[in-house]
mmCIF file of C-alpha atoms in Angstrom:
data_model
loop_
_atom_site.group_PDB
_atom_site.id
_atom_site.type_symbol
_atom_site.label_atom_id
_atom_site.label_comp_id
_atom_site.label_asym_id
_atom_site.label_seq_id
_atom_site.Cartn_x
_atom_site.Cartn_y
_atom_site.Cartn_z
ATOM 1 C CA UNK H 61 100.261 146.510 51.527
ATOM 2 C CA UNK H 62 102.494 147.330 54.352
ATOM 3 C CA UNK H 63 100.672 146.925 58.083
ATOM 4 C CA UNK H 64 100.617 149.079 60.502
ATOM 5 C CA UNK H 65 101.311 148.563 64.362
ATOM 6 C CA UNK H 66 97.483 149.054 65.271
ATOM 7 C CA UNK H 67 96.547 147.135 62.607
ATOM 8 C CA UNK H 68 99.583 144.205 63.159
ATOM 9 C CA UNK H 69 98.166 144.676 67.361
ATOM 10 C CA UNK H 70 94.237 144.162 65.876
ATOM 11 C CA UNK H 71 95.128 141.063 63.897
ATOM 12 C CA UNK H 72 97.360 140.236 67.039
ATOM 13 C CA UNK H 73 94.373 140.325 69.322
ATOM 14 C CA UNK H 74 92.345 138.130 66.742
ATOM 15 C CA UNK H 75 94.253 135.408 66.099
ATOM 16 C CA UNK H 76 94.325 135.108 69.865
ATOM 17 C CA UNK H 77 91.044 135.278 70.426
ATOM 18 C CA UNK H 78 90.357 132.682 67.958
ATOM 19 C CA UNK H 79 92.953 130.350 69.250
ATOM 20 C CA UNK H 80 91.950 131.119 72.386
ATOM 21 C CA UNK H 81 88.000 129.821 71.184
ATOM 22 C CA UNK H 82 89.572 126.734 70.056
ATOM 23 C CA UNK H 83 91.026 125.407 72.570
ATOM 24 C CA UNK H 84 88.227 126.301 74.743
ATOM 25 C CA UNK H 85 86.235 124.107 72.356
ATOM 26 C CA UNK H 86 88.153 121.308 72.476
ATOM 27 C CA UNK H 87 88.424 121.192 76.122
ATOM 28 C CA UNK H 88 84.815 120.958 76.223
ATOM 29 C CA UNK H 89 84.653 118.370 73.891
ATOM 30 C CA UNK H 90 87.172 116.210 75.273
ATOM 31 C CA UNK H 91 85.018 116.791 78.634
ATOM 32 C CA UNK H 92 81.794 116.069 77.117
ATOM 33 C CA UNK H 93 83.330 112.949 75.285
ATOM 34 C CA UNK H 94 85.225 111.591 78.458
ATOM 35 C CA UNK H 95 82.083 111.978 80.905
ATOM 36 C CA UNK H 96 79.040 112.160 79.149
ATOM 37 C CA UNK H 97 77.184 112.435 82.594
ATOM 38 C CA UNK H 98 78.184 108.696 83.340
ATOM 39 C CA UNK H 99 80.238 107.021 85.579
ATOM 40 C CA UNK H 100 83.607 106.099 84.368
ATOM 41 C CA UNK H 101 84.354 102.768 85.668
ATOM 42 C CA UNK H 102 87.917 100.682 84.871
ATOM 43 C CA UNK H 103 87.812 96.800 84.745
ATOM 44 C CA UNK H 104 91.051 95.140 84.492
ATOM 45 C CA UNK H 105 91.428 91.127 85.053
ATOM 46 C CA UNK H 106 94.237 89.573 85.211
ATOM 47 C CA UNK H 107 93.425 86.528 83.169
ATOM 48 C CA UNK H 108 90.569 84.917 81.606
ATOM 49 C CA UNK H 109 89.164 81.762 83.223
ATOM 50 C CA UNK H 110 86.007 80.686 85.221
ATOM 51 C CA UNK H 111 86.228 81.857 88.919
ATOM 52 C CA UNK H 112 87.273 85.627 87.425
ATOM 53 C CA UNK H 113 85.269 85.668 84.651
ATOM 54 C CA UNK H 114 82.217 84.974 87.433
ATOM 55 C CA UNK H 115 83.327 87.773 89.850
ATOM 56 C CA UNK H 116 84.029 90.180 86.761
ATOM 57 C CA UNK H 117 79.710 89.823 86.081
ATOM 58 C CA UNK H 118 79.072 89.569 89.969
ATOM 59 C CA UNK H 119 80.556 92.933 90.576
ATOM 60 C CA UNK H 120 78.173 94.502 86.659
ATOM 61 C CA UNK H 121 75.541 93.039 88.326
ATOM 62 C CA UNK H 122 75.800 94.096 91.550
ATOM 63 C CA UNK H 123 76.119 97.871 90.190
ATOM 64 C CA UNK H 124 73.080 97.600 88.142
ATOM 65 C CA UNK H 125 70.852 96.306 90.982
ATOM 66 C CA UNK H 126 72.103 99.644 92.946
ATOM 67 C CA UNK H 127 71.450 101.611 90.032
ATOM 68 C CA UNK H 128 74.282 102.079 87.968
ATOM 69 C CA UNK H 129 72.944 100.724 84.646
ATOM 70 C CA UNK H 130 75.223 100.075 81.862
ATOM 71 C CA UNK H 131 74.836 102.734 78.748
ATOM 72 C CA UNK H 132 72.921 104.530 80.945
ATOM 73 C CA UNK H 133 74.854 106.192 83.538
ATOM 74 C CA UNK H 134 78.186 103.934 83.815
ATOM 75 C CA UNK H 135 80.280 103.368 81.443
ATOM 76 C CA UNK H 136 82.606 100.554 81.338
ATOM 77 C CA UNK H 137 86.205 100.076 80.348
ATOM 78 C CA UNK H 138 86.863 95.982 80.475
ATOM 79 C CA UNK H 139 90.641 95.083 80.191
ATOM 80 C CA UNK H 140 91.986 91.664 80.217
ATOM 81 C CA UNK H 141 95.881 91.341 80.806
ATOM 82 C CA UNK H 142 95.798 88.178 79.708
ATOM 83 C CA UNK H 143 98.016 87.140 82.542
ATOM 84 C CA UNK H 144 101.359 89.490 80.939
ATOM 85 C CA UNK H 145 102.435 92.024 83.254
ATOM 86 C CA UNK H 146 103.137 94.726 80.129
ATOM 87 C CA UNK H 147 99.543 94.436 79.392
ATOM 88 C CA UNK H 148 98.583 94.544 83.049
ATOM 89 C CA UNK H 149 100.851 97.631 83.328
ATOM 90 C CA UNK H 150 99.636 99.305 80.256
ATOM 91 C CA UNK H 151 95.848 99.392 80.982
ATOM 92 C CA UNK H 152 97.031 100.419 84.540
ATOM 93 C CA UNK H 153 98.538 103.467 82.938
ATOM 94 C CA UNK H 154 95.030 103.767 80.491
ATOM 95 C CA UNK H 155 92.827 103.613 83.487
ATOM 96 C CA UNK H 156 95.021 106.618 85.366
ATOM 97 C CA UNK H 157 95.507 108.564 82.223
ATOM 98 C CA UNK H 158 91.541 108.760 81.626
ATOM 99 C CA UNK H 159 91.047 109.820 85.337
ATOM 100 C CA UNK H 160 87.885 107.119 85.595
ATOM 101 C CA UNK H 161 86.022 107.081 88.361
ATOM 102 C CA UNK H 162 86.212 104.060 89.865
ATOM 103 C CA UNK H 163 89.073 100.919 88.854
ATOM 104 C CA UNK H 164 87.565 97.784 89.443
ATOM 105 C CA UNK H 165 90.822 95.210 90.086
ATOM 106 C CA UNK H 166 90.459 91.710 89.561
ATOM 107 C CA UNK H 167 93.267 89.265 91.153
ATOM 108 C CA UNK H 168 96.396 90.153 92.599
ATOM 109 C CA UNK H 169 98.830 91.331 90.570
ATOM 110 C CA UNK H 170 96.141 93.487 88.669
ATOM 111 C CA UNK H 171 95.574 95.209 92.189
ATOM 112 C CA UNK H 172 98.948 95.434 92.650
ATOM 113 C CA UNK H 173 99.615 96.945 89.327
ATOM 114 C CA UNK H 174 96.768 99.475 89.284
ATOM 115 C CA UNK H 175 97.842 100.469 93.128
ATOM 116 C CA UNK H 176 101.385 100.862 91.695
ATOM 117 C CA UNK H 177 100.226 103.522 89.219
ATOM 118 C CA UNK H 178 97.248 105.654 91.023
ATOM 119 C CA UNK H 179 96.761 106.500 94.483
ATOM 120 C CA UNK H 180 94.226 109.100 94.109
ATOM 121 C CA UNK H 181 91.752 106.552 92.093
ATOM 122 C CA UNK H 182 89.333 104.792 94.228
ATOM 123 C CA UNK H 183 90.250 101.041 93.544
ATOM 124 C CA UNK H 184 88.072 97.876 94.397
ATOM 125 C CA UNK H 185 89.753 94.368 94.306
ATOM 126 C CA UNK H 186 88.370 90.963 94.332
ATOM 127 C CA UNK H 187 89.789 87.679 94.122
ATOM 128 C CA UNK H 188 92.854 88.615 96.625
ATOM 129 C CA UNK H 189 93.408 86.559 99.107
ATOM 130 C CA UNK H 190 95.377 88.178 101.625
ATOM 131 C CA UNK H 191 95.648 91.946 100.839
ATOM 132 C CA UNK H 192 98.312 92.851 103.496
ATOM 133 C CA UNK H 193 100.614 90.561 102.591
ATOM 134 C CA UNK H 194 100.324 91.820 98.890
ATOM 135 C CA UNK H 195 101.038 95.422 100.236
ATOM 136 C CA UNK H 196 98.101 97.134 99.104
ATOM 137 C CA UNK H 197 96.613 97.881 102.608
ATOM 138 C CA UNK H 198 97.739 98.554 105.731
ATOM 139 C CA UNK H 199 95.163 96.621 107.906
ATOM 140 C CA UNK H 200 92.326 94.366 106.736
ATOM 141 C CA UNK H 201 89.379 96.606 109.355
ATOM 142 C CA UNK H 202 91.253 100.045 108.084
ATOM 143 C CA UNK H 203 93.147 99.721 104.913
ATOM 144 C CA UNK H 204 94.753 103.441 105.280
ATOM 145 C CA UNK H 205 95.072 103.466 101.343
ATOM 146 C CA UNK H 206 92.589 104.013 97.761
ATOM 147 C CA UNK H 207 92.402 100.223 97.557
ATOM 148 C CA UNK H 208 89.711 98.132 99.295
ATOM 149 C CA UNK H 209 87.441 95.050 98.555
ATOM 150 C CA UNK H 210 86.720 91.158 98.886
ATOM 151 C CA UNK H 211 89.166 88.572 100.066
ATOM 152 C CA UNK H 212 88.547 84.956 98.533
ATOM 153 C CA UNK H 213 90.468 83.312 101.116
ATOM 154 C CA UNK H 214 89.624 79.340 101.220
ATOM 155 C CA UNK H 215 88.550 77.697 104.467
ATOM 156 C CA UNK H 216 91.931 75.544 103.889
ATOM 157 C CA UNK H 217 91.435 73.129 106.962
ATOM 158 C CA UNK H 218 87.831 72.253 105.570
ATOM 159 C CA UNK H 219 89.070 71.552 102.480
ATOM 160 C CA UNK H 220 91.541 69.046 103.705
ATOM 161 C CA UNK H 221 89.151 68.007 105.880
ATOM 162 C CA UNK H 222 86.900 67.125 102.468
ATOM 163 C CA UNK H 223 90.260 65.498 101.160
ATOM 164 C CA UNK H 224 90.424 63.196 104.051
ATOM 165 C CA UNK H 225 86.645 62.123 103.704
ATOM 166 C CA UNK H 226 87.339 61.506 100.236
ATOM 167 C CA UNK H 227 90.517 59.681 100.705
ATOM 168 C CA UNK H 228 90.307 58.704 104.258
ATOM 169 C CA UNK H 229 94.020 56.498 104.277
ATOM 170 C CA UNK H 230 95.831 59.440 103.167
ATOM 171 C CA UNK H 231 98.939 60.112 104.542
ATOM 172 C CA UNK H 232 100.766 62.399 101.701
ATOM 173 C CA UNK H 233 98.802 64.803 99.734
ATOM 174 C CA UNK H 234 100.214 66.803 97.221
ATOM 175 C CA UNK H 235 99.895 70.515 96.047
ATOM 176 C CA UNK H 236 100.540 72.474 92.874
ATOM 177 C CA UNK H 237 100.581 76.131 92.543
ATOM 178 C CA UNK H 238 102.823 78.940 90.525
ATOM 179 C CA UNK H 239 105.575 80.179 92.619
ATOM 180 C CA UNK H 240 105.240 83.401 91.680
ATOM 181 C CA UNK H 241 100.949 84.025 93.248
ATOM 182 C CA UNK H 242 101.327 85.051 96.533
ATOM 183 C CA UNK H 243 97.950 84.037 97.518
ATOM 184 C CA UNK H 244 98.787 80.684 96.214
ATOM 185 C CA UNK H 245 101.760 80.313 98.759
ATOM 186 C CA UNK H 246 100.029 81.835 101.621
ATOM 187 C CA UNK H 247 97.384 78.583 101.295
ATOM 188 C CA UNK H 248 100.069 76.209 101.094
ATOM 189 C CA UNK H 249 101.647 77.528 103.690
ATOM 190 C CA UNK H 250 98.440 77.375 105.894
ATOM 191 C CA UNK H 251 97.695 73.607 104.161
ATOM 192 C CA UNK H 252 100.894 72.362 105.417
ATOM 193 C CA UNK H 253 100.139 73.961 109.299
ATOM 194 C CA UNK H 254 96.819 71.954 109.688
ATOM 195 C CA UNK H 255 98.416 69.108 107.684
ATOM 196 C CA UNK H 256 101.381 68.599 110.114
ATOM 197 C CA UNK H 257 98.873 68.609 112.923
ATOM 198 C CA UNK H 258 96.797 65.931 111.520
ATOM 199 C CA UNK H 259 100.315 63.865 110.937
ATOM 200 C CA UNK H 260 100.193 64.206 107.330
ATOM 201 C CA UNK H 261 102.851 65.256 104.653
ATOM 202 C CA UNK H 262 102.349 67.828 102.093
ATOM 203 C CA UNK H 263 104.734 67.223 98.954
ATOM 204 C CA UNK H 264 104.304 70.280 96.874
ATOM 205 C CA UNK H 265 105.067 71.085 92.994
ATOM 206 C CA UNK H 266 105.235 74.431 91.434
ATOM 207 C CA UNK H 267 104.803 75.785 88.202
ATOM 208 C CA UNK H 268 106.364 79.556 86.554
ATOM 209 C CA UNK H 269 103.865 78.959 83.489
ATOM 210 C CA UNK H 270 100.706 76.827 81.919
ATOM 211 C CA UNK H 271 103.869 74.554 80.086
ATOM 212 C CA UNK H 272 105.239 73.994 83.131
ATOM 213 C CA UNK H 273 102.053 71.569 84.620
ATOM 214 C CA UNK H 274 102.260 68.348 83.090
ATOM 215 C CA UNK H 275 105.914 68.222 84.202
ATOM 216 C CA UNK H 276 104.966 69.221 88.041
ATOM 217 C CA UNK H 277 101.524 67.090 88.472
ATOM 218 C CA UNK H 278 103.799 64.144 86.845
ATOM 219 C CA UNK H 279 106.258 64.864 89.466
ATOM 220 C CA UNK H 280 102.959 64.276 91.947
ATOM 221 C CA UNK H 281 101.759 60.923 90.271
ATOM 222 C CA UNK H 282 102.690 57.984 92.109
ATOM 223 C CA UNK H 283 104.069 59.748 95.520
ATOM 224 C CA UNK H 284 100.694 60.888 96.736
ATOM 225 C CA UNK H 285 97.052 59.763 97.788
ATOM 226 C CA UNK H 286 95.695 62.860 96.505
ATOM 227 C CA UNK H 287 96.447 66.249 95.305
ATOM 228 C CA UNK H 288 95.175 69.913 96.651
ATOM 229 C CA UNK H 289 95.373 72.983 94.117
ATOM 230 C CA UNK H 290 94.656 76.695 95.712
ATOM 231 C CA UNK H 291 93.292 79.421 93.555
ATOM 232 C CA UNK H 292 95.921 80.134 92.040
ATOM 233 C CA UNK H 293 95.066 81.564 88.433
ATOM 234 C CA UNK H 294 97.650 79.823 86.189
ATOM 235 C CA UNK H 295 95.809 76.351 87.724
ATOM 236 C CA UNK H 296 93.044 77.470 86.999
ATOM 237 C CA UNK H 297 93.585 78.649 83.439
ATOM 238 C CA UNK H 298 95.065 74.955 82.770
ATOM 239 C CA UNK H 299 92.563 72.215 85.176
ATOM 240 C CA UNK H 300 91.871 70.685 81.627
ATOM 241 C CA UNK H 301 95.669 69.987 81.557
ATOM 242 C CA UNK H 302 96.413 69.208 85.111
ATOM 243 C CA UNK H 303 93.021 66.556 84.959
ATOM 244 C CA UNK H 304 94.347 64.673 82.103
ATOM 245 C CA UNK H 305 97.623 63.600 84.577
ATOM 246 C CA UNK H 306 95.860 63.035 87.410
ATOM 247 C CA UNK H 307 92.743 61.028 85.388
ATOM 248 C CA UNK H 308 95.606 58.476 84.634
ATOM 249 C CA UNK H 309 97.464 57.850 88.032
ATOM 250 C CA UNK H 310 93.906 57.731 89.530
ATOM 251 C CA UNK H 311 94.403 60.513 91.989
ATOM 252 C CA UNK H 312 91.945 62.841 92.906
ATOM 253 C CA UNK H 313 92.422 66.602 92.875
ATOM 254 C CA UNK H 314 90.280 68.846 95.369
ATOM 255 C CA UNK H 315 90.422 72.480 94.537
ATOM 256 C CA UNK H 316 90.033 75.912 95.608
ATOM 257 C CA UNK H 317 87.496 76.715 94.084
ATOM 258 C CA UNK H 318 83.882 75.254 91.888
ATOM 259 C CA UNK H 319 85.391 76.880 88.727
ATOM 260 C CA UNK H 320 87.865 74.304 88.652
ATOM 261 C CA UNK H 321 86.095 71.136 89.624
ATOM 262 C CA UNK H 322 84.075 71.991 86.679
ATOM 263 C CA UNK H 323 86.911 72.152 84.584
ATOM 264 C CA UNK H 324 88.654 68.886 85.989
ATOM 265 C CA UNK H 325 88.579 68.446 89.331
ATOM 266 C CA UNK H 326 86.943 65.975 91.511
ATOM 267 C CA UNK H 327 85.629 68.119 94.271
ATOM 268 C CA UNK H 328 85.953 71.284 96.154
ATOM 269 C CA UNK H 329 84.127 73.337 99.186
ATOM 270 C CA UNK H 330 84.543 76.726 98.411
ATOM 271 C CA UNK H 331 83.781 79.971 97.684
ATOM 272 C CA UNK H 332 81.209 81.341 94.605
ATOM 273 C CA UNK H 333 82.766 83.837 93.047
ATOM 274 C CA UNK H 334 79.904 85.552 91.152
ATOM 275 C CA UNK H 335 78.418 86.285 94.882
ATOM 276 C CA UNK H 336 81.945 87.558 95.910
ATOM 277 C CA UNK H 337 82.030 89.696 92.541
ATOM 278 C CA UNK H 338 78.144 90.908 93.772
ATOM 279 C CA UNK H 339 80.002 91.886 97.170
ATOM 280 C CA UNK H 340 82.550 93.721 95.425
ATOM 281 C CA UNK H 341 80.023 95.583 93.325
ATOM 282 C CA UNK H 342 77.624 96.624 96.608
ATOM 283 C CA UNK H 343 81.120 97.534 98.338
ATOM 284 C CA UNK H 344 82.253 100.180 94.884
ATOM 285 C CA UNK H 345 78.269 101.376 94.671
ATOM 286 C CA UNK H 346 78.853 103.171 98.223
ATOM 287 C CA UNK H 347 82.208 104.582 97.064
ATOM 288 C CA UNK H 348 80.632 106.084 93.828
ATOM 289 C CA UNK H 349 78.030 106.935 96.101
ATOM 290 C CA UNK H 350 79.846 108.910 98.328
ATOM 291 C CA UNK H 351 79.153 107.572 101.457
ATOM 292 C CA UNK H 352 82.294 105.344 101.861
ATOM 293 C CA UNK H 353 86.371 105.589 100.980
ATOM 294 C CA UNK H 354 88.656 102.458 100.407
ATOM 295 C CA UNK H 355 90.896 104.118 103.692
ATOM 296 C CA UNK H 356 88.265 103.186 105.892
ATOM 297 C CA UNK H 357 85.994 100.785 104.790
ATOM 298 C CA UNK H 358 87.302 96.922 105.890
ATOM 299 C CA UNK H 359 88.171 94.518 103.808
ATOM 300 C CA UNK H 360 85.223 92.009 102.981
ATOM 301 C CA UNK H 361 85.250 87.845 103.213
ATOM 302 C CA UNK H 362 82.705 85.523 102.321
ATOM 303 C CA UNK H 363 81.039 83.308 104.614
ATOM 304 C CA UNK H 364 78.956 81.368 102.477
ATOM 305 C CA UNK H 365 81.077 77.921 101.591
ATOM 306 C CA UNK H 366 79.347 74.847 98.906
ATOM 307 C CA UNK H 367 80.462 71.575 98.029
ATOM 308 C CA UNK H 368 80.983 70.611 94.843
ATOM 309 C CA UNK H 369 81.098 67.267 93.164
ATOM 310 C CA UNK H 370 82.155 66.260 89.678
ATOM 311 C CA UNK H 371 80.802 62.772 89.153
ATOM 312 C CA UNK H 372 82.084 61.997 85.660
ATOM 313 C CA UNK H 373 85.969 62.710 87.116
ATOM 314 C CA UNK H 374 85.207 60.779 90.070
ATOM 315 C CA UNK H 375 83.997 57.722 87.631
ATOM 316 C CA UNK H 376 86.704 58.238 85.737
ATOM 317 C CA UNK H 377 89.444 57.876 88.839
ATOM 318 C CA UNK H 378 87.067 55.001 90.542
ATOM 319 C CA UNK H 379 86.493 57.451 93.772
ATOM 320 C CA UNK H 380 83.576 56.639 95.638
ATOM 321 C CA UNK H 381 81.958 59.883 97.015
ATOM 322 C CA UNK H 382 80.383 59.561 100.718
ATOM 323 C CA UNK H 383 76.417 59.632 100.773
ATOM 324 C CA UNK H 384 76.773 62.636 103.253
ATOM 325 C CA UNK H 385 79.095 64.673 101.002
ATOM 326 C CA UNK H 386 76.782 64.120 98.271
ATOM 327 C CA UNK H 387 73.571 64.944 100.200
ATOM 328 C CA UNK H 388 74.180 68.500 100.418
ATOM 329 C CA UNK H 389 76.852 68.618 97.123
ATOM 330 C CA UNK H 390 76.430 70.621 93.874
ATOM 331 C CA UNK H 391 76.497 67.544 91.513
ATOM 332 C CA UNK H 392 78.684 67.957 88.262
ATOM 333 C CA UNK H 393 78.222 65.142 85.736
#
């Protein structure tokens, strides 16, 4: 049967209105689907190991106690790069693509790659040391950008200070770190200042990858008293490795951080990271909250520094640890 125009213009106007219905449809499905009345919140971190792993439920928890209850009315997206920049880059790109609400970095390079991709997303970072110098901010009180969040910047001259309690002859100390963490050289760099004014040498040793450590702390073993390791993630991914050299030559190894005494080292005083990932988590509840941006809302440190102690490495190298340390010291056996 042969169509007319009026009826080829009515079957026109109804296959359009029908394709027009579906696509309404599935707009409002993908809608429904993608919000859900919840939060959308992005988690990437860069690597899995003790200190980030702590700050990653810090900053859950933190959320919760202000309201934001998993399931309920936030929903989580938890990405770990497993320290390879494609992965970091590609969850970057997830996070943007889903317009969340909220990206939650966690380490450098993971703010760095999440700033790289999004600056409309409100992004909180933790476990960044110095955030200007990674060029995500413009000033620490006013960071004139969408990132924001919690430094975990070590009290370096205290920790030396610990080093020299613990090993009170010492007149060369060395450090390992990955070239590559900015935050790693920026303590160095502050760990040789205070050294040279305390007449001491720093010998350092760096590291591109985990494979690279025995090699490096080797390099260490017989030139120093005693050996200082930032947080610096690939360290701290590895301490089991790095302890097994130092257990032998006898020397001990103060870190940046408790994570990594627990995992090999003989001592630290430093930051908790599950408190700094609670800070991080109060500081992202006022930005979903609407009464704060990342532009103007300071960058946050943490005050709060603890000694720990582990006993069974300290055996192990034949270091005696000072009454006084261990008086107010988080004992590790």
């Amino acid at each position: 049967m042969r169509m007319t125009k009026k009826m080829k213009a009515l079957a026109a106007g109804i296959l359009l209105t029908l394709a027009m219905g579906m696509v309404a449809g599935c707009g409002g499905d993908a809608k429904e689907s993608k919000q859900d009345g919840k939060v959308q919140v992005g988690i990437v971190q860069l690597v899995e190991h003790t200190a980030l792993d702590a700050a990653n439920r810090g900053f859950v928890d933190a959320l919760a106690a202000k309201g934001y209850k998993e399931g309920e009315n936030i929903v989580y997206d938890r990405q770990n790069a497993q320290a390879d920049q494609s992965n970091l880059q590609n969850i970057a790109q997830r996070f943007a693509n889903n317009k969340v609400n909220l990206i939650c970095a966690i380490a450098t390079p993971a703010a760095q790659t999440v700033a790289n991709v999004t600056a409309d997303i409100p992004i909180i970072a933790t476990a960044v040391t110095d955030y200007k110098a990674a060029k995500l901010i413009k000033d620490n009180a006013k960071p004139g950008t969408n990132v924001t969040g919690t430094t975990d910047m070590n009290p370096v001259e205290a920790q030396l200070d610990l080093i020299l309690k613990l090993v009170p002859d010492a007149k060369v100390i060395g450090t390992i770190y990955c070239s590559s963490e900015v935050n790693s050289q920026l303590q160095v760099d502050v760990l040789k200042a205070v050294a040279a004014q305390k007449g001491i040498t720093v010998k350092e040793a760096t590291v591109s990858t985990v494979n690279d450590i025995q090699q490096a702390a080797s390099s260490l073993a017989g030139e120093v008293q005693a050996v200082y390791v930032p947080t610096d993630n690939v360290l701290a991914s590895a301490m089991p490795t790095l302890s097994i050299v130092m257990e032998e030559a006898k020397l001990p190894v103060v870190c940046g951080e408790g994570g990594m005494v627990k995992s090999g080292g003989v001592a630290t005083l430093g930051i908790d990271y599950y408190k700094l990932g609670m800070q991080t988590g109060e500081m992202a509840a006022e930005i979903l909250q609407g009464k704060a941006q990342p532009a103007t809302m300071a960058i946050q440190a943490q005050k709060d520094f603890k000694v720990i102690v582990n006993m069974k490495i300290a055996k192990k190298i034949g270091l005696t640890i000072p009454e006084e340390l261990l008086k107010s010291a988080e004992v590790v056996e």
